[in-house]
mmCIF file of C-alpha atoms and ligand atoms in Angstrom:
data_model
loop_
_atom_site.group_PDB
_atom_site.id
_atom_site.type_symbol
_atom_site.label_atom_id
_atom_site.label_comp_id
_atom_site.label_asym_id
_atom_site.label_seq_id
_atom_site.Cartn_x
_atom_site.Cartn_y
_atom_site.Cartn_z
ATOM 1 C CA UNK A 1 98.214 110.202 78.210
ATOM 2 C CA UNK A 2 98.379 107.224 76.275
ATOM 3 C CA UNK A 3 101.090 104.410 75.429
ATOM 4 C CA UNK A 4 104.196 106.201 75.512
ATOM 5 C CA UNK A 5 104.819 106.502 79.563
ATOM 6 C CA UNK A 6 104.162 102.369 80.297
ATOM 7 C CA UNK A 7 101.511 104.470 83.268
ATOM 8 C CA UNK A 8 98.866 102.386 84.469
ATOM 9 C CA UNK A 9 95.783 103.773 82.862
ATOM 10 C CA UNK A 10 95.275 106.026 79.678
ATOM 11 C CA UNK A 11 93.822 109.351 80.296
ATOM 12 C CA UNK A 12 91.489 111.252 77.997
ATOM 13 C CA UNK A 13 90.646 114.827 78.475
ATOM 14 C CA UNK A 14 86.906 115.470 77.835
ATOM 15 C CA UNK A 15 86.982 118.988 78.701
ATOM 16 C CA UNK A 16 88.338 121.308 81.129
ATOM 17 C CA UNK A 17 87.175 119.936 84.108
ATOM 18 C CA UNK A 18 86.360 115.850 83.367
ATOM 19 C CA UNK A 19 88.824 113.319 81.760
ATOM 20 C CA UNK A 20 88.092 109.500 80.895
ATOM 21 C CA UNK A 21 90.709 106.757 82.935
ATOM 22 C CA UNK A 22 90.469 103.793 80.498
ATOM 23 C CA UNK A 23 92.215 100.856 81.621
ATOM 24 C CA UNK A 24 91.939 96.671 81.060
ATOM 25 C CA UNK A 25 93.511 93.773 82.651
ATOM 26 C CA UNK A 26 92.327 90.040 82.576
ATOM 27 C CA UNK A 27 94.034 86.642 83.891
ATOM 28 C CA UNK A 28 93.672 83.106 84.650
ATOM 29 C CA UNK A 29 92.234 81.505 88.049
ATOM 30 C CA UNK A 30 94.980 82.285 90.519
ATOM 31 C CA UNK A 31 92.320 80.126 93.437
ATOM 32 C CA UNK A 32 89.813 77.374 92.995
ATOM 33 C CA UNK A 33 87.011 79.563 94.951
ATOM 34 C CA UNK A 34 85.319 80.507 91.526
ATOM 35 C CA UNK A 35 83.464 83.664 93.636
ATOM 36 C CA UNK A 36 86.735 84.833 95.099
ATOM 37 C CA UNK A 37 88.666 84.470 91.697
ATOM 38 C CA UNK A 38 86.028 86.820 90.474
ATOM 39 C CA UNK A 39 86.330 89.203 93.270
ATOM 40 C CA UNK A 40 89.903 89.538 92.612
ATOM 41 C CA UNK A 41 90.336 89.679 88.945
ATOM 42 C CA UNK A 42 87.892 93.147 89.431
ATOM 43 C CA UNK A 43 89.744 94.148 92.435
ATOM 44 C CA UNK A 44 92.726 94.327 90.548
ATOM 45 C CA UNK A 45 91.458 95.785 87.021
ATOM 46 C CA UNK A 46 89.712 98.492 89.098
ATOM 47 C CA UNK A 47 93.189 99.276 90.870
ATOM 48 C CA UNK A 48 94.619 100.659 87.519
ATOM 49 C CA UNK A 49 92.109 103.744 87.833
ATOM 50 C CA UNK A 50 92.965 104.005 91.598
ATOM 51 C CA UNK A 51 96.608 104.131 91.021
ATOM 52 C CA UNK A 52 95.581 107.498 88.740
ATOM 53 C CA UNK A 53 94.045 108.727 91.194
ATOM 54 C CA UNK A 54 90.696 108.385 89.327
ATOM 55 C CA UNK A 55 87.136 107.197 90.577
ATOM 56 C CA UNK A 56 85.739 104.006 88.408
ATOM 57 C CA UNK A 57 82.434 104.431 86.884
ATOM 58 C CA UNK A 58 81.825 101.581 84.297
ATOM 59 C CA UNK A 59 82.852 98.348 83.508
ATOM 60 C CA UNK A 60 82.823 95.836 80.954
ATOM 61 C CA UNK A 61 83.626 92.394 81.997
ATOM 62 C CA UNK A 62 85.701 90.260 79.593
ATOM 63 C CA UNK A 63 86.404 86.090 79.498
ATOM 64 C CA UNK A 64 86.855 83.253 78.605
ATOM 65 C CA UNK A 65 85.826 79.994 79.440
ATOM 66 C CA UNK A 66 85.916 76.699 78.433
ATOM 67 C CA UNK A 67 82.733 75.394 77.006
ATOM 68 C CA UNK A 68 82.388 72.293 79.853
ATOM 69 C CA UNK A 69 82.323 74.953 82.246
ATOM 70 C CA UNK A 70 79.459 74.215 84.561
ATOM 71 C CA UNK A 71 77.282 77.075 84.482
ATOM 72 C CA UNK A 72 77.537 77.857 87.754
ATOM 73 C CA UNK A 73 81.287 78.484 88.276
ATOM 74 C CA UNK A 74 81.033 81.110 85.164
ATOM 75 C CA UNK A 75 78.090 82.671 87.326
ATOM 76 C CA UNK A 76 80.138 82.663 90.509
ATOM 77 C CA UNK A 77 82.664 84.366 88.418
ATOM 78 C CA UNK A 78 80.656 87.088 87.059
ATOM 79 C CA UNK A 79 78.698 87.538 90.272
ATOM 80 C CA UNK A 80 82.462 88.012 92.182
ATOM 81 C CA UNK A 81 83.044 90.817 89.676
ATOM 82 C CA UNK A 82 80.071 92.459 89.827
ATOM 83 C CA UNK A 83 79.713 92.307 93.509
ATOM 84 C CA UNK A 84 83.221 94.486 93.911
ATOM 85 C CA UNK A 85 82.304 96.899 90.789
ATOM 86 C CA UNK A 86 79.307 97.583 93.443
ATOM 87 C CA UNK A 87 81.410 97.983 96.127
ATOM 88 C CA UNK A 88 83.575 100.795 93.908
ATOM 89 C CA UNK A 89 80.351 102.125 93.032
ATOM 90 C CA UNK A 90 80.523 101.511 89.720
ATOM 91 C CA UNK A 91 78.387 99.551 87.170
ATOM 92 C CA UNK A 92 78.739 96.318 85.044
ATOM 93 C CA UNK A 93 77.610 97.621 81.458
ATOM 94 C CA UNK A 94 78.138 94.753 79.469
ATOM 95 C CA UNK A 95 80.729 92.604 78.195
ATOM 96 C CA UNK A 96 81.886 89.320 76.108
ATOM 97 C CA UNK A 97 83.011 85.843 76.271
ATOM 98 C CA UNK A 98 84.586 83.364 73.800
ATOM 99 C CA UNK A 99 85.180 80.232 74.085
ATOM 100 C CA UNK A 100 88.728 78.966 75.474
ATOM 101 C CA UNK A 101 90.187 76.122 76.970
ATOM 102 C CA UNK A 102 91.747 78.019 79.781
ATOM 103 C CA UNK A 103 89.356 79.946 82.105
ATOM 104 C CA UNK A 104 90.039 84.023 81.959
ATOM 105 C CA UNK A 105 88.564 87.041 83.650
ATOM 106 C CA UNK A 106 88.496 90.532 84.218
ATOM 107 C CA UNK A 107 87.087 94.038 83.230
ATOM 108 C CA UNK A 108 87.608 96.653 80.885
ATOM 109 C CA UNK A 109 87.410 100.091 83.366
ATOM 110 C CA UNK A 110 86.015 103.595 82.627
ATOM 111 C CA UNK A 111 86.736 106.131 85.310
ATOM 112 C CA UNK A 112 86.355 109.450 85.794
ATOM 113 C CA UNK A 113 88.962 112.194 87.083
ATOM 114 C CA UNK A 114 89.836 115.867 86.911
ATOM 115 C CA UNK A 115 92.518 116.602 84.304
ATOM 116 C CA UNK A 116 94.676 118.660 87.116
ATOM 117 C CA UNK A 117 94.706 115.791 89.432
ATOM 118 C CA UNK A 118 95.782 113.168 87.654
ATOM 119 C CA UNK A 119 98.325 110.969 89.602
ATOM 120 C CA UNK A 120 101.160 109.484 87.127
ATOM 121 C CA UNK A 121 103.512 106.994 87.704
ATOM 122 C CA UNK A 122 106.459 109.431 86.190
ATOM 123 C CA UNK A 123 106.423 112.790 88.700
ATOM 124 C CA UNK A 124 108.180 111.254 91.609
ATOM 125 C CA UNK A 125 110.381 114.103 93.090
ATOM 126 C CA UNK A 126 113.763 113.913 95.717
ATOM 127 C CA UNK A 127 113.274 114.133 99.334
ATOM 128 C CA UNK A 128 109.691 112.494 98.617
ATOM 129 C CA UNK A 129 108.552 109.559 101.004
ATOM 130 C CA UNK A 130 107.358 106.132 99.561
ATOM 131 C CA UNK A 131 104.384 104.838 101.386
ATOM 132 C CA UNK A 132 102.736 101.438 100.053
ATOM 133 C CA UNK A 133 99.617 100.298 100.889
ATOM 134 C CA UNK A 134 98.965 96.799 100.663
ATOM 135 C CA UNK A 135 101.481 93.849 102.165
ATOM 136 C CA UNK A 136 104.041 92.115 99.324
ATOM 137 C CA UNK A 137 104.132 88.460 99.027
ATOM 138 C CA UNK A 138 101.131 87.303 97.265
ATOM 139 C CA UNK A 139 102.554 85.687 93.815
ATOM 140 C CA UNK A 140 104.428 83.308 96.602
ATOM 141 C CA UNK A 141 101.295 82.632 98.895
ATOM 142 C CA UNK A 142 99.711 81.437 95.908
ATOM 143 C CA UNK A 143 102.423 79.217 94.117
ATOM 144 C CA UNK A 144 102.275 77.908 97.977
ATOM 145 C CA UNK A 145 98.201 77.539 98.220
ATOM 146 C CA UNK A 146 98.825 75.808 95.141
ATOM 147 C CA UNK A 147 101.260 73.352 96.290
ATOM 148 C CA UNK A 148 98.669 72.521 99.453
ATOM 149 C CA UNK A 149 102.077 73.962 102.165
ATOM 150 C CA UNK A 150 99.816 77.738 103.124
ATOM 151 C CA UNK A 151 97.773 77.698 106.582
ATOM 152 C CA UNK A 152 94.232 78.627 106.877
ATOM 153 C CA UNK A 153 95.756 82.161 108.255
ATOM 154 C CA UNK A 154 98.154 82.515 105.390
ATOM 155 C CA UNK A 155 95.401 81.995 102.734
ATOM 156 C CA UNK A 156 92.862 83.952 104.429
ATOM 157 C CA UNK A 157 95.459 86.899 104.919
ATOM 158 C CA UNK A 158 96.067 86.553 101.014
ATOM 159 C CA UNK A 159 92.550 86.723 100.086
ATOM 160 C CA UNK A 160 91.844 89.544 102.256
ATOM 161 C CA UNK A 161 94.287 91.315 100.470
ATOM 162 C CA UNK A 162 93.800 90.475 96.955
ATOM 163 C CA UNK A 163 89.971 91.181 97.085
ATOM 164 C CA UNK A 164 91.023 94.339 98.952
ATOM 165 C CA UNK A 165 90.071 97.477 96.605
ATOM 166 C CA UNK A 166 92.624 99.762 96.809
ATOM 167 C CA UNK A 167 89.913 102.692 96.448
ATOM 168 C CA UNK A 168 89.941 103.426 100.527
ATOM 169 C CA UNK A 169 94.181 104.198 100.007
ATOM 170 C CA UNK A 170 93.519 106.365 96.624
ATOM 171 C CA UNK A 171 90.675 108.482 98.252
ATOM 172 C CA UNK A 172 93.952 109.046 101.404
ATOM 173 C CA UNK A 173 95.934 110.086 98.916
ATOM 174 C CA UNK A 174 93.926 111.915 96.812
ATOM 175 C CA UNK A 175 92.869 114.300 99.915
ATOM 176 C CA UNK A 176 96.507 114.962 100.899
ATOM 177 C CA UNK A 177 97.601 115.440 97.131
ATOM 178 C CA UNK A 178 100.796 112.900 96.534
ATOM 179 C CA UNK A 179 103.190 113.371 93.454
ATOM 180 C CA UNK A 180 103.005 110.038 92.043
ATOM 181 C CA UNK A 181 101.643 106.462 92.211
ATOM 182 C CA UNK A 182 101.295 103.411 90.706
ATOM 183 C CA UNK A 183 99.972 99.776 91.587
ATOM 184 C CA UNK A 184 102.246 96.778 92.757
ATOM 185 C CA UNK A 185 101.187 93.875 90.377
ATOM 186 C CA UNK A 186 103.192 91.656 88.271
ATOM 187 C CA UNK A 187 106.152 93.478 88.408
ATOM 188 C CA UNK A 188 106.430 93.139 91.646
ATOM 189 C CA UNK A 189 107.303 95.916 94.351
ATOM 190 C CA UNK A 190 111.017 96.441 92.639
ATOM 191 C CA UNK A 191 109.854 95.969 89.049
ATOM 192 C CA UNK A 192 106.973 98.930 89.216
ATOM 193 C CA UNK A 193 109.558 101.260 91.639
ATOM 194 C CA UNK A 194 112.169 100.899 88.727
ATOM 195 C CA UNK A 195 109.526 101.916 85.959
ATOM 196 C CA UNK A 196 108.800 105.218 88.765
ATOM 197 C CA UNK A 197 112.213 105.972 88.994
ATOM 198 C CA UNK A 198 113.292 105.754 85.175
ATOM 199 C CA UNK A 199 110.148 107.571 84.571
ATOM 200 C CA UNK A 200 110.867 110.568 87.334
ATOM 201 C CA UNK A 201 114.231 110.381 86.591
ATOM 202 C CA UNK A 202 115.721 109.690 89.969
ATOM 203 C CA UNK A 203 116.705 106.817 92.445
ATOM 204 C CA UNK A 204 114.585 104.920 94.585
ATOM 205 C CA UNK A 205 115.598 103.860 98.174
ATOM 206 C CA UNK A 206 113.941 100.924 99.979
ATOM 207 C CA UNK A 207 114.013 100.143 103.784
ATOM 208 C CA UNK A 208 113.974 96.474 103.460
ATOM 209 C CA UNK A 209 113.266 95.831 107.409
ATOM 210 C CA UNK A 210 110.486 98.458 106.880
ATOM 211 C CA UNK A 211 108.567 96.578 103.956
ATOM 212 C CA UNK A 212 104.810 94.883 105.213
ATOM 213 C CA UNK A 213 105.087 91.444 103.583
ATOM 214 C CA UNK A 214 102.351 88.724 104.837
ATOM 215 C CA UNK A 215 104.569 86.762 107.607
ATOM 216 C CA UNK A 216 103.774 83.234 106.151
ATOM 217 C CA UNK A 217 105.277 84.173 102.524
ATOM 218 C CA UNK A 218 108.991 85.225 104.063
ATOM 219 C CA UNK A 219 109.093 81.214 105.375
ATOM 220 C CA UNK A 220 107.812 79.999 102.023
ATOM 221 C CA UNK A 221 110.362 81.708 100.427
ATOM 222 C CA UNK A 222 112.977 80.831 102.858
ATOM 223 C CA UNK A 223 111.773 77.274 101.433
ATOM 224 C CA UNK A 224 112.206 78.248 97.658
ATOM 225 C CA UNK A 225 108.735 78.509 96.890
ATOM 226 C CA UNK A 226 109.203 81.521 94.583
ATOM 227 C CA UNK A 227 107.253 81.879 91.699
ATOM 228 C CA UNK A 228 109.412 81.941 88.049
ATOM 229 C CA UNK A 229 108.069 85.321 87.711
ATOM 230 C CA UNK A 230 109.952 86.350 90.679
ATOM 231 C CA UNK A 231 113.304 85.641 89.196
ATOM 232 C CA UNK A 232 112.136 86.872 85.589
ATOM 233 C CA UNK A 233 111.362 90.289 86.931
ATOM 234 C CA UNK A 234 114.606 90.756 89.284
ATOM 235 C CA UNK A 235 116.722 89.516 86.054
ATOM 236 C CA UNK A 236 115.029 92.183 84.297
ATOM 237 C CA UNK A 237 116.151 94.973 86.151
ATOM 238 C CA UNK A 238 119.384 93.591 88.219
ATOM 239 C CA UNK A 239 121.806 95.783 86.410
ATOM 240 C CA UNK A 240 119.512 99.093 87.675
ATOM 241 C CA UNK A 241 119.391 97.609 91.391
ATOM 242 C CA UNK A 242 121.837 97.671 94.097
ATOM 243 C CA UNK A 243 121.244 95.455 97.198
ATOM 244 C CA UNK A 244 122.814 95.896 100.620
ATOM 245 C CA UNK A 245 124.138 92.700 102.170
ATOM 246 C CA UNK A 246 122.041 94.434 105.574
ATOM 247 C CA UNK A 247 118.921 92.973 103.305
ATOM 248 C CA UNK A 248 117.468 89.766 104.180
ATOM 249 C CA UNK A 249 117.366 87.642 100.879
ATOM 250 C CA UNK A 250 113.802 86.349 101.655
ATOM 251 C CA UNK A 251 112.395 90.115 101.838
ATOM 252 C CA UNK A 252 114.175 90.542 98.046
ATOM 253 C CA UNK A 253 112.199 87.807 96.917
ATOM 254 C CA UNK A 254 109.375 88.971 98.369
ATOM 255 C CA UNK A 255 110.375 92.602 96.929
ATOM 256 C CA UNK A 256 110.615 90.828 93.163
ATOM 257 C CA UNK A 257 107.498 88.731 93.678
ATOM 258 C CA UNK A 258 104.531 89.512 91.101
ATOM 259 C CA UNK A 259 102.063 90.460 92.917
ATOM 260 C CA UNK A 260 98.077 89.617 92.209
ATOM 261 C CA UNK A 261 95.739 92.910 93.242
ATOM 262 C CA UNK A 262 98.671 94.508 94.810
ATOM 263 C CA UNK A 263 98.912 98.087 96.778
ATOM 264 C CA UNK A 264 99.533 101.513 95.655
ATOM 265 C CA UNK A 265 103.392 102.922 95.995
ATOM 266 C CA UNK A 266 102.842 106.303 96.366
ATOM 267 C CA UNK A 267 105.459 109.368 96.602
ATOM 268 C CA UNK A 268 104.374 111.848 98.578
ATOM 269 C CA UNK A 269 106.638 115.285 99.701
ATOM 270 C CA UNK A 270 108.197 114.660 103.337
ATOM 271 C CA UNK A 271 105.932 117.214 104.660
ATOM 272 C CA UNK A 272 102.691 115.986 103.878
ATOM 273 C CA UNK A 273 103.953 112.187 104.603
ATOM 274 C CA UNK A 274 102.328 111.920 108.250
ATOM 275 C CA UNK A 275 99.370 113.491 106.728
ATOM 276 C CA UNK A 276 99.264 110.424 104.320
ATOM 277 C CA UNK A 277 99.869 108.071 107.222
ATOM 278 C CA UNK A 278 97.244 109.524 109.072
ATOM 279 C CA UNK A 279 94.751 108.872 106.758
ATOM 280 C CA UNK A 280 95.276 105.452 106.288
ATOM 281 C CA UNK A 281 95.446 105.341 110.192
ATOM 282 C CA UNK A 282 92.135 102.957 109.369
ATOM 283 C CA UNK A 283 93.277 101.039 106.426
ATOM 284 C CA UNK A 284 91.922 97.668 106.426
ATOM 285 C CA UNK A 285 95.015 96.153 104.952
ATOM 286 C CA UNK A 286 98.502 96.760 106.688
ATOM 287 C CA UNK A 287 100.628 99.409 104.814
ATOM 288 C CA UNK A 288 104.056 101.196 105.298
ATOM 289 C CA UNK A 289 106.718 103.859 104.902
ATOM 290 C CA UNK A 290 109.179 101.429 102.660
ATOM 291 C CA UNK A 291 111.668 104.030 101.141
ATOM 292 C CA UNK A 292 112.535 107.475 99.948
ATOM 293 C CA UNK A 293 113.418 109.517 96.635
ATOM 294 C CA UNK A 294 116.773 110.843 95.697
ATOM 295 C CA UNK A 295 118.398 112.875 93.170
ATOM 296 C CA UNK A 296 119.598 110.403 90.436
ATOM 297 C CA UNK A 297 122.423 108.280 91.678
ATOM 298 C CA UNK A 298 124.593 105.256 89.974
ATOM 299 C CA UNK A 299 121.601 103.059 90.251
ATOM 300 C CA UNK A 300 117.966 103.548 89.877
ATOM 301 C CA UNK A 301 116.902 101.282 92.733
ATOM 302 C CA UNK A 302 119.215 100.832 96.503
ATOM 303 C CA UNK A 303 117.842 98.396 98.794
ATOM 304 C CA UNK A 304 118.970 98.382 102.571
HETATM 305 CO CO1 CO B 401 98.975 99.053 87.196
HETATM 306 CO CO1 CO B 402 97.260 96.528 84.650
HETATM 307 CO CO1 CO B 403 79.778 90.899 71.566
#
């Protein structure tokens, strides 16, 4: 699997029974904390061989930094990357750096999966259930941690979540067998549905009252403190998307907003669905059933 299916990891098949997830991702500071930026940044490049449905094994870690960089930040950094590769029980292998004015992190990801189990973002089938595993609303808890209006609550709700691996959701899925998945990131939640939808070749349909979106961001955006990504990706796709006037225009913001180290959206078939459910009984971030599959209608994506 390779470029052609915009998927969220390439897959290599080694032989019959082992294939190589290959995936990178890297971006600026989205918090001051240099340890938690670091945390994060892996978080969300190991999420790519999650949303396969793979198991990391290696990383590389890539950056940039600005050469007055004191020494100890870029350390904080490294050590917040290397201290969540442990947790995915994976390695740090090596890397680079150049030089750069603007500070940049993340990792380049090896994983490892069976060729029949691979999990793609394209296989979504009607009558499936749309579970997804991580709360919405982070790209608009951070333009508002930014602009000094987020409580202590709000921002530690948002760091839980971004430094939240999403391996304990792919290892649920993985032992009830889903048909496809992919990660919420800068998208956002509508942005990466439509790309499942076009790619299965059917229509997605959200519950927007059933959606778990961090409390604090649905008043921010209430305020207008959306993120320019927000609108960008929603004006990418508006002509696929139908809205009911049922949802609540701060959840569709929250639905468009790009999110940092986001969940997995995962189809599963109605009949395994409480299985899935089940198994994240324990999750340590809140999840939800947000939606459901359907033969192909007008429109790629309803929300109600
Ligand atoms: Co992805
Ligand atoms: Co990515
Ligand atoms: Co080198």
């Amino acid at each position: 699997m390779g470029m052609t299916t915009s998927d969220d990891a390439s897959v290599y098949k080694i032989s019959e029974d082992l294939a190589l997830v290959q995936t990178l991702d890297f971006f600026t500071p989205v918090l001051d904390d240099p340890y938690l930026y670091g945390q994060i940044a892996a978080a969300n490049s190991l999420s790519d061989v999650y949303a396969m449905g793979g198991e990391p094994k290696l990383a590389m870690n890539i950056a940039c930094f600005p050469k007055d960089l004191p020494k100890d930040i870029i350390r904080q950094i490294l050590k917040g990357g290397r201290d969540k590769v442990k947790e995915a029980n994976a390695l740090v292998i090596g890397g680079h750096t150049v030089e750069d004015e603007e500070p940049k992190f993340g990792l380049s990801v090896t994983g490892f999966i069976h060729p029949k189990d691979v999990v793609t973002n394209c296989n979504a089938k009607a009558g499936d259930l749309l579970i997804l595993t991580k709360p919405l609303g982070l790209g608009i808890l951070n333009t508002g941690i930014k602009a000094g209006l987020v409580s202590e609550d709000g921002y530690n709700r948002a760091v839980s979540t971004m430094t939240q691996l999403n391996k304990f959701s792919k290892d649920a899925m993985m032992k009830v067998g889903v048909n496809s998945c992919t990660d919420v990131t800068g998208f956002g939640l509508l942005g990466h549905a439509f790309e499942m939808a076009e790619g299965s070749d059917v229509t997605i349909r959200f519950f927007s009252s059933s959606i778990p979106i961090i409390e604090e961001a649905l008043s921010l955006a209430r305020m207008g403190i959306i993120p320019a990504g927000a609108y960008r990706n929603m004006d990418h796709i508006k002509d696929h998307v139908k809205i009911s006037d049922k949802a609540a225009q701060e959840v569709i913001d929250c639905m468009s907003d790009p999110q940092t180290s986001g969940g997995l959206l995962i189809s599963v078939e109605k009949s395994k669905a409480e299985d899935l459910l089940n198994e994240l009984k324990n999750s340590p971030t809140p999840y939800g059933l947000v939606g459901e599959v359907t033969e192909r209608q007008d429109y790629r994506i309803i929300v109600e």
